[in-house]
Each structure stands twice: as structure tokens, then as C-alpha cells.
XYZ file of C-alpha atoms in Angstrom:
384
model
C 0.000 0.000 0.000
C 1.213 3.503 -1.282
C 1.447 6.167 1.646
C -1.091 8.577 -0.677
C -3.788 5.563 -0.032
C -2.744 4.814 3.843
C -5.191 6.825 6.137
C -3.525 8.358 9.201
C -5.227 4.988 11.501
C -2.365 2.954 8.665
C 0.136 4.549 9.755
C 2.364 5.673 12.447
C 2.669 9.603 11.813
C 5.839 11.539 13.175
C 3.893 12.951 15.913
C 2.859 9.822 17.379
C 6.141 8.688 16.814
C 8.041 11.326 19.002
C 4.921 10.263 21.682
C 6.281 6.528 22.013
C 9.793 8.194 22.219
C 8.287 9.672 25.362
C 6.851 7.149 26.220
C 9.400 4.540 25.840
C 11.924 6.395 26.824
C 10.379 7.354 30.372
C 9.827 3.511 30.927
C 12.927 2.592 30.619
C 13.847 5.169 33.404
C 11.000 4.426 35.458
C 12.009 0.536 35.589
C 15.830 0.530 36.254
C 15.057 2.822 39.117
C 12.358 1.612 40.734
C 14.175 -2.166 40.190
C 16.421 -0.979 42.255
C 14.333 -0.491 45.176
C 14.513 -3.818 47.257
C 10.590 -3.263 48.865
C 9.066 -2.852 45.148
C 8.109 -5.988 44.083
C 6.137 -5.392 40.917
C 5.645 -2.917 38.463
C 1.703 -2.761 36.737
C 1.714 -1.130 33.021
C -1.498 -0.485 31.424
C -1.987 0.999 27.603
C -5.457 1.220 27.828
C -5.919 2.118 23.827
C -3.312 0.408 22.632
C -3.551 0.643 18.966
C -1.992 -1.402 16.199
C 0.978 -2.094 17.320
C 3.154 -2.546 14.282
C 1.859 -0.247 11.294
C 1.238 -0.436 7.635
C 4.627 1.948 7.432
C 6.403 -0.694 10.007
C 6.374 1.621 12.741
C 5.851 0.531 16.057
C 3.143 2.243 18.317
C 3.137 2.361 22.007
C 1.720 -1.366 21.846
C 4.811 -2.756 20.938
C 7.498 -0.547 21.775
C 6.290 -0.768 25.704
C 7.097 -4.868 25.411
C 10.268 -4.152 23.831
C 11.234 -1.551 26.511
C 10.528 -3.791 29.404
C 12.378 -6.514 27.426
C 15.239 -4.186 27.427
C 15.225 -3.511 31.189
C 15.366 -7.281 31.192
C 18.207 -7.717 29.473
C 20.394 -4.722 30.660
C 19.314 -5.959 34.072
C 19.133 -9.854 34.548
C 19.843 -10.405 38.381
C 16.980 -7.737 39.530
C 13.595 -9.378 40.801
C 11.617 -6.974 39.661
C 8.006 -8.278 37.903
C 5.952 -6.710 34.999
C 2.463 -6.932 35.028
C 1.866 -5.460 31.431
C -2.380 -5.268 30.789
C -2.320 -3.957 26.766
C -6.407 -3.452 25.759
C -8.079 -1.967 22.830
C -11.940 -2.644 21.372
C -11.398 -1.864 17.806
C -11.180 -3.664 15.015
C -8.122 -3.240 12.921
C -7.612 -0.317 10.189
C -4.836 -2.244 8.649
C -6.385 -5.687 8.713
C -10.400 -4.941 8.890
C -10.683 -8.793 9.074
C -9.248 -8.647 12.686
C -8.785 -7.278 16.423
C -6.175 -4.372 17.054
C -5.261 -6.456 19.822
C -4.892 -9.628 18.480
C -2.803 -8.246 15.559
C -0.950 -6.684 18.968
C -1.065 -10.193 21.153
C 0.149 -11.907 17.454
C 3.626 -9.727 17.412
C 4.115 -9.213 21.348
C 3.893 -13.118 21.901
C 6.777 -13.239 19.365
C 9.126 -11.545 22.024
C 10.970 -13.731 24.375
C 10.999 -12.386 27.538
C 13.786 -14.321 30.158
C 13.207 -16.060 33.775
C 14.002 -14.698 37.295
C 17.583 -16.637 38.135
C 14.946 -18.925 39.873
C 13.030 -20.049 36.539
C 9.563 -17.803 37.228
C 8.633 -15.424 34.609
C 9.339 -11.792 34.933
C 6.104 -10.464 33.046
C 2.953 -11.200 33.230
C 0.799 -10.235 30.143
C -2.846 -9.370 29.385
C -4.506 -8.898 26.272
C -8.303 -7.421 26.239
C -10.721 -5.894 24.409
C -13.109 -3.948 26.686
C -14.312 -0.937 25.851
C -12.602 2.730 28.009
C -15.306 2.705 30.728
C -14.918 -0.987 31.660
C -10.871 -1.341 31.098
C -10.612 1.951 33.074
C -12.634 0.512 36.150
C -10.769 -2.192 36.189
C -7.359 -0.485 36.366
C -8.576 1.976 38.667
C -9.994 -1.305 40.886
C -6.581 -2.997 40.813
C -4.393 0.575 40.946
C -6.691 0.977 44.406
C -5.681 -2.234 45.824
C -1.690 -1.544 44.967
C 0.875 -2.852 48.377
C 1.684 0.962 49.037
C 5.285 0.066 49.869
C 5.625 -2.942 47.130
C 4.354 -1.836 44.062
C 3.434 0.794 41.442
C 1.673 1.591 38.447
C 1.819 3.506 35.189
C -1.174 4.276 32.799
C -0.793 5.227 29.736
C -3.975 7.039 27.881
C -4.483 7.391 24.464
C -7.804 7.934 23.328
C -9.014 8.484 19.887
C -10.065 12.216 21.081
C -11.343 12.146 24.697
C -14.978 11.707 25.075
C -14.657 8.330 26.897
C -12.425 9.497 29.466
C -13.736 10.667 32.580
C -11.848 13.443 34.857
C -12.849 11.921 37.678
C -11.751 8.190 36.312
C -8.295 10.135 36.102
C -8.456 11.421 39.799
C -9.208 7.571 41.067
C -6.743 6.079 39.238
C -3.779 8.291 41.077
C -5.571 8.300 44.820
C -2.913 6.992 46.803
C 0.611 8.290 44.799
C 1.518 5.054 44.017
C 0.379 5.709 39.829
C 1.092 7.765 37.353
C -0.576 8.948 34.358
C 0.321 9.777 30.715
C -2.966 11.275 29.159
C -2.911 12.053 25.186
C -5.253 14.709 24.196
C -6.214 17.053 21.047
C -5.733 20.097 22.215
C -5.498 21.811 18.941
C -9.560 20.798 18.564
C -10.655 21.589 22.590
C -8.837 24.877 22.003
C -10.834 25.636 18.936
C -14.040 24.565 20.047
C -13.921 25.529 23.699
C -15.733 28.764 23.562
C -18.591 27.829 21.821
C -19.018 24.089 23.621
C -18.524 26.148 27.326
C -21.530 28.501 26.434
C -23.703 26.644 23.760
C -25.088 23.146 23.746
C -24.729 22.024 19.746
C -24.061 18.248 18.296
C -21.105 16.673 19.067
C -19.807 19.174 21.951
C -21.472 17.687 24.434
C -18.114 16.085 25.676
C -16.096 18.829 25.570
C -18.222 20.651 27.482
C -18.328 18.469 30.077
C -15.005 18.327 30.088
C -14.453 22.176 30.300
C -17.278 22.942 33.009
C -15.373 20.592 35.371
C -11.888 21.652 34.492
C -12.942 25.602 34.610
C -16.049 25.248 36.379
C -16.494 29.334 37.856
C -15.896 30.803 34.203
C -14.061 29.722 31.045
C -11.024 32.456 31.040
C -9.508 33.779 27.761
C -6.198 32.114 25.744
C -3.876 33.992 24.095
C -3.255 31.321 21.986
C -3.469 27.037 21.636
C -0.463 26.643 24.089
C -1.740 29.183 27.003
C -4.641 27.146 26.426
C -2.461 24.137 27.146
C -0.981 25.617 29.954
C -3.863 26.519 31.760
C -5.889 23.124 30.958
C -2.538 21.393 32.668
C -2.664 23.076 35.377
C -6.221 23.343 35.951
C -6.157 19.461 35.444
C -3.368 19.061 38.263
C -5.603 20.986 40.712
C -8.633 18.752 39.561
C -6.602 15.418 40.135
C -5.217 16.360 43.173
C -1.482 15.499 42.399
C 1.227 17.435 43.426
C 3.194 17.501 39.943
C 2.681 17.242 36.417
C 3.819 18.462 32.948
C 2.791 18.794 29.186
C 4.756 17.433 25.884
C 3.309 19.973 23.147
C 2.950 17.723 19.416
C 2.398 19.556 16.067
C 1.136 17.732 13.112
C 2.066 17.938 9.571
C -1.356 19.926 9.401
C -0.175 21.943 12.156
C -3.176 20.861 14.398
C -1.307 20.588 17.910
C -1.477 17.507 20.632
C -0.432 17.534 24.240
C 1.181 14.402 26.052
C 0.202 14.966 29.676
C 2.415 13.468 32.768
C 0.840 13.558 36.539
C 2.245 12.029 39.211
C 2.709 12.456 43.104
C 6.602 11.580 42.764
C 8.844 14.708 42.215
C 11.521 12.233 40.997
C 8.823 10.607 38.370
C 8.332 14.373 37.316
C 12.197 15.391 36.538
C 12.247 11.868 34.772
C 9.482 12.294 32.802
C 11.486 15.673 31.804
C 14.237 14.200 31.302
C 12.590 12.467 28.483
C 10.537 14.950 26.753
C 13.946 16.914 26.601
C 15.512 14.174 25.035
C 13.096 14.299 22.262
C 13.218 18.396 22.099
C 16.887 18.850 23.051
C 15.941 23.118 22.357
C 12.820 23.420 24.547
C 12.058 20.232 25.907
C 7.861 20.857 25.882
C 7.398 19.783 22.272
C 7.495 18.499 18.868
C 6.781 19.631 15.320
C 8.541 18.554 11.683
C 10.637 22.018 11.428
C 12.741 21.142 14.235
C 14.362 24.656 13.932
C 10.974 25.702 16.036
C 10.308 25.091 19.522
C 7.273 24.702 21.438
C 7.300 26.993 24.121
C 4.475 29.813 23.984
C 6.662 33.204 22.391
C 9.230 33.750 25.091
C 8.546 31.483 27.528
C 11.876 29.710 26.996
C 13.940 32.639 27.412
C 11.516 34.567 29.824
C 13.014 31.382 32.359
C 15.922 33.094 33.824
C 13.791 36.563 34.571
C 11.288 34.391 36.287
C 13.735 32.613 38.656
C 15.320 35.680 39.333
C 11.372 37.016 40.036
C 11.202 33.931 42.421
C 14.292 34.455 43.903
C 13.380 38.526 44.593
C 9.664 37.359 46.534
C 11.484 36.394 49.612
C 14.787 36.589 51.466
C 16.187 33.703 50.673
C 15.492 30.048 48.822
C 16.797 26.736 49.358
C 18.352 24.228 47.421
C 14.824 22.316 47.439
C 13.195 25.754 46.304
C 14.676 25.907 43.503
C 14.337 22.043 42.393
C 11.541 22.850 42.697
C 10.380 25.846 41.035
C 12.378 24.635 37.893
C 10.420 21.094 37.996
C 7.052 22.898 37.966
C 8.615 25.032 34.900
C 9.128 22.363 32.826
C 13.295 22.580 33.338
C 15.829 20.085 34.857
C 18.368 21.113 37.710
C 21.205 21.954 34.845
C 19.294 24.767 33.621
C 18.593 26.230 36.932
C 22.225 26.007 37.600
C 22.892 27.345 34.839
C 20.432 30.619 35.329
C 22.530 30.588 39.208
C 26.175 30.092 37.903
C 25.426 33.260 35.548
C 24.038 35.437 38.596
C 26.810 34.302 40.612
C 29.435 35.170 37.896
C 27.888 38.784 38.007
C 27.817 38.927 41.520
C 24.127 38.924 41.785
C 23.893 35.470 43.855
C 24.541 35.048 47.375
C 25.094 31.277 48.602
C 25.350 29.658 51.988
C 25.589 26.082 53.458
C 23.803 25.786 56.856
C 26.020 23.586 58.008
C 28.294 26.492 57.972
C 31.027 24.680 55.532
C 32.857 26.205 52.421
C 30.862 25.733 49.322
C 32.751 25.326 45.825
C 32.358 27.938 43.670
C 29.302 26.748 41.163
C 27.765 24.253 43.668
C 24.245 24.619 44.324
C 23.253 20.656 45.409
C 20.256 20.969 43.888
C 19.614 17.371 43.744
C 21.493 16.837 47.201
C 18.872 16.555 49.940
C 21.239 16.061 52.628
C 22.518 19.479 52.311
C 20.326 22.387 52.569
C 21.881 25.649 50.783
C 20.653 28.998 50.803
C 20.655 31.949 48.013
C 19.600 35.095 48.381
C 19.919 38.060 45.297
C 22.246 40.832 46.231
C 21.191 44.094 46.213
């Protein structure tokens, strides 16, 4: 089949592809850390619309490139006990082979990965293969994410609807009670942003879900966007507030079409957060919050990316001093890793602009700011 005759369900467009990167990516972080944790026994992965799998183009979607991740981990890591319970579920029939199940065209190539033993002989993963429809697989994550060991194991869910009407905010807020999930949430924002207006304040044919979506995000008033990525900002952190978590960020996606996606982390773990960074910077080495096909671009609203240095300085002005965990942070909730904070401090301090203390009383190297050192509190302070 000829790409002019593959419909975008055929095939694996770059946009989804830097997605899995994420996606992938993250999981092999999240795995080799939390394998090293002697009290975490097992690890629960759900892609609850899981897709194809492998692709008319012979891409691999999220489906498949999970698998192989945790395969990976495996390998690279043979003596750790950790154990994979991996639940991959989609309804649909397949737009590649109309003639069969998504996920049995998914079970078909994921069965043809061998997976090795414990040193013992028992199986490492565990997997599932189902077909329920979003309501019913979602309750039954949310049932078994509810009854996780909270010192033994964990869980990540990964969310990507075909647009969002099936998934329920509240759904999302159950399935991370207790801080022992995560979530990765894939949504059009390009097409909420668009329609939001006119679904917040007028009932018409097909916007009945985004409105219910928008009157329980933004339920006093819907406020004005400048543009689709305030509107991403806001919904993100609106959404955080809803969900009750502590931490969360946004991976901006921009189609050939230029009709923009969001990949959407929460979490209750601060280190899960600068992970999940970690990746989406990774596949946007400029800006780290997105990507389009003229890499040249970045994602950040006008400014934002260079407007981060006046804001920790602004941060650093509203009150005498900061810590070291301050600033972690402040730059976490921005969307940066430690090495660009200390990058914004190493440039105040080689103006003299930067004060910086050790409680302990102790010399401090010149450049040192332990952000990632919790057994050290530092303090800075902006001179006057």
C-alpha cells in the first residue's frame, strides 16, 4: 500500500512517533530505578488504547514498543527481581487488517518476544490482552491501581484515546488516589482549544463532551487564551488541581497539518516528574515541551523559553532567601531540569548577583548549588 492511499489509523505519523519516544523512553527510566528499590516488588503497566501495534509503514506504536522496553530492562538488568504486570487493551477492530482485532494483531507480534526467567526459573512479566471498551478497562485499572501494596508496588497508565470523550476526569483522579500511579494522558488540544468557547456557552451536536469536560476543568468561568499553548498551559494546570497530584507536565505535538497535541504526565513523585522531563527533553533537546517537523521551532508559547531566567530571578526577589529544594523545585514545575537552573545561578553568581550559603556552615565550591542533594540544605539570596 502507497502512503497517498494509507489513512492516518495505517500509519504511524511523526507525531505519534516522538509520543512513544516519550513514552518509551520514560519507561525505561522508570524501571531501572524503581528495580532498584529492594521493597518494590512489581511494576503494573497499562496501555489502555493500545492501537496497532506494528503499522502499515512498520512503525511501532506504544503497543509494541512498551514490550520491547521492558524486554530491554530485562536484558540490561538480569539479576533484579523486579516483575511486569503489562495489561495492553483496545476494542477496535483493525484499520490495517479490517478482518481482525487491534489487539490480536498486537497479542500476534508481542507473543513473538521472548521475555527471560528470574535466576529462579519464574517469569518476569505477566501479560494481558483485552478488548473492553474505556469505561470498563478503566474501572478495572482503577480497581486494581486501588488495591496496589503501598510500599511494594506501582503503576503507570498510559492514555491514548481516539479524542477524549470516553475518558472521565474523575476516572483520572481515582486512578492516582494513593501516589503510588502515574498517568500519561494524550489529548487534542489543537480541537478543545478551537471549540472551547462555543461548547462552554452553547449546547450544539457533538460538543457535548467537551463541554463536560471544560465545566469541570474551569467550572467558575471559562477564562480567555492567548493562543493554543496558554490554552495548554492553563488546561494542565487546571487538570493538576482537579486530580489532586502534586506535579505534572505537558509534551506539546504539532502535526504535519499543524493541528497541535499535548502528552500529559501527573504524578505524586517529584523524581517521576524530573524523569518524565528528562525524556521529553531528550526528544526536544531546544525546549524540551514539544514536537513539530521544522525542528528549527520550539514549542514553548513566544518567550517562555527565554523569559526562564527573569522568572527565577522574580522567584528568587519574593522572599529573602530560597533553598536548594526551592529551587528544584520551582524549575520542575517550569518544565526545566536542575542543569538549567544552575545554569540561570552560575550566571548570577558570575555577576555577583547570587549570594550562597551552606547551613552547616562549611565552604561551598564555587558553582555548587546541590540541587539534587537533599542532605545538604543551601541557601541563596539576590544581592542588592
Amino acid at each position: 500500500m502507497s502512503k497517498s492511499t494509507q489513512s492516518t489509523r495505517q500509519i504511524l505519523a511523526e507525531h505519534s512517533a516522538a509520543k512513544v519516544n516519550v513514552l518509551t523512553y520514560y519507561l525505561g527510566i522508570y524501571l531501572s530505578i524503581l528495580g532498584k528499590v529492594p521493597a518494590i516488588r512489581r511494576v503494573h503497566l497499562f496501555d489502555l488504547m493500545c492501537g496497532e501495534g506494528e503499522y502499515a509503514d512498520g512503525r511501532q506504536g506504544s503497543a509494541l514498543a512498551g514490550p520491547q522496553q521492558v524486554l530491554r530492562y530485562f536484558t540490561d538488568y538480569p539479576n533484579e527481581s523486579l516483575h511486569v504486570t503489562y495489561i495492553l487493551n483496545d476494542a477496535g477492530m483493525s484499520d490495517i487488517d479490517p478482518s481482525r482485532r487491534k489487539i490480536d494483531r498486537v497479542e500476534e507480534r508481542v507473543s513473538q518476544l521472548v521475555f527471560p526467567a528470574t535466576p529462579d526459573g519464574q517469569p518476569r512479566i505477566t501479560l494481558h490482552y483485552r478488548a473492553l471498551p474505556c469505561d470498563r478497562v478503566m474501572q478495572q485499572a482503577i480497581d486494581r491501581v486501588q488495591r496496589l501494596s503501598a510500599f511494594e508496588e506501582k503503576a503507570l497508565l498510559f492514555i491514548d484515546p481516539w479524542g477524549y470523550k470516553d475518558i472521565r476526569i474523575a476516572d483520572l483522579r481515582a486512578a492516582l488516589v494513593g501516589g503510588q500511579s502515574e498517568v500519561l494522558l494524550f489529548l487534542p488540544t489543537e480541537m478543545m482549544y478551537r471549540f472551547a468557547n462555543k461548547a462552554y456557552h452553547d449546547d450544539f451536536s457533538g460538543g457535548e463532551a467537551l463541554q463536560q469536560w471544560l465545566k469541570e476543568v474551569f467550572p467558575e468561568q471559562l477564562p480567555r487564551f492567548a493562543n493554543v499553548h496558554d490554552f495548554i498551559n492553563q488546561l494542565r494546570h487546571r487538570l493538576q488541581n482537579r486530580l489532586e497530584v502534586p506535579y505534572s507536565s505537558r509534551f506539546t505535538l504539532e502535526t504535519a497539518g499543524h493541528n497541535t497535541y499535548s502528552l500529559f504526565f501527573f504524578t505524586s513523585n517529584r523524581r517521576g516528574l524530573e524523569k518524565m522531563l528528562e525524556a521529553q527533553w531528550m526528544q526536544d533537546p531546544t525546549a524540551g515541551s514539544g514536537h513539530r517537523l521544522e525542528q528549527t521551532f520550539t514549542l514553548f508559547k513566544p518567550g517562555e523559553l527565554e523569559n526562564y531566567p527573569a522568572k527565577l530571578v522574580a522567584y528568587l526577589a519574593a522572599a529573602p532567601s530560597r533553598t536548594n529544594e526551592d529551587l528544584l523545585e520551582f524549575g520542575l514545575a517550569e518544565g526545566f531540569l536542575p542543569k538549567h537552573t544552575n545554569e540561570v545561578l552560575r550566571k548570577l553568581q558570575a555577576t555577583g548577583r547570587l549570594h550562597v550559603s551552606a547551613s552547616d556552615g562549611q565552604n561551598m565550591r564555587k558553582g555548587a548549588f546541590y540541587l539534587n542533594n537533599p542532605d545538604r540544605m543551601v541557601r541563596f539570596s539576590l544581592t542588592s
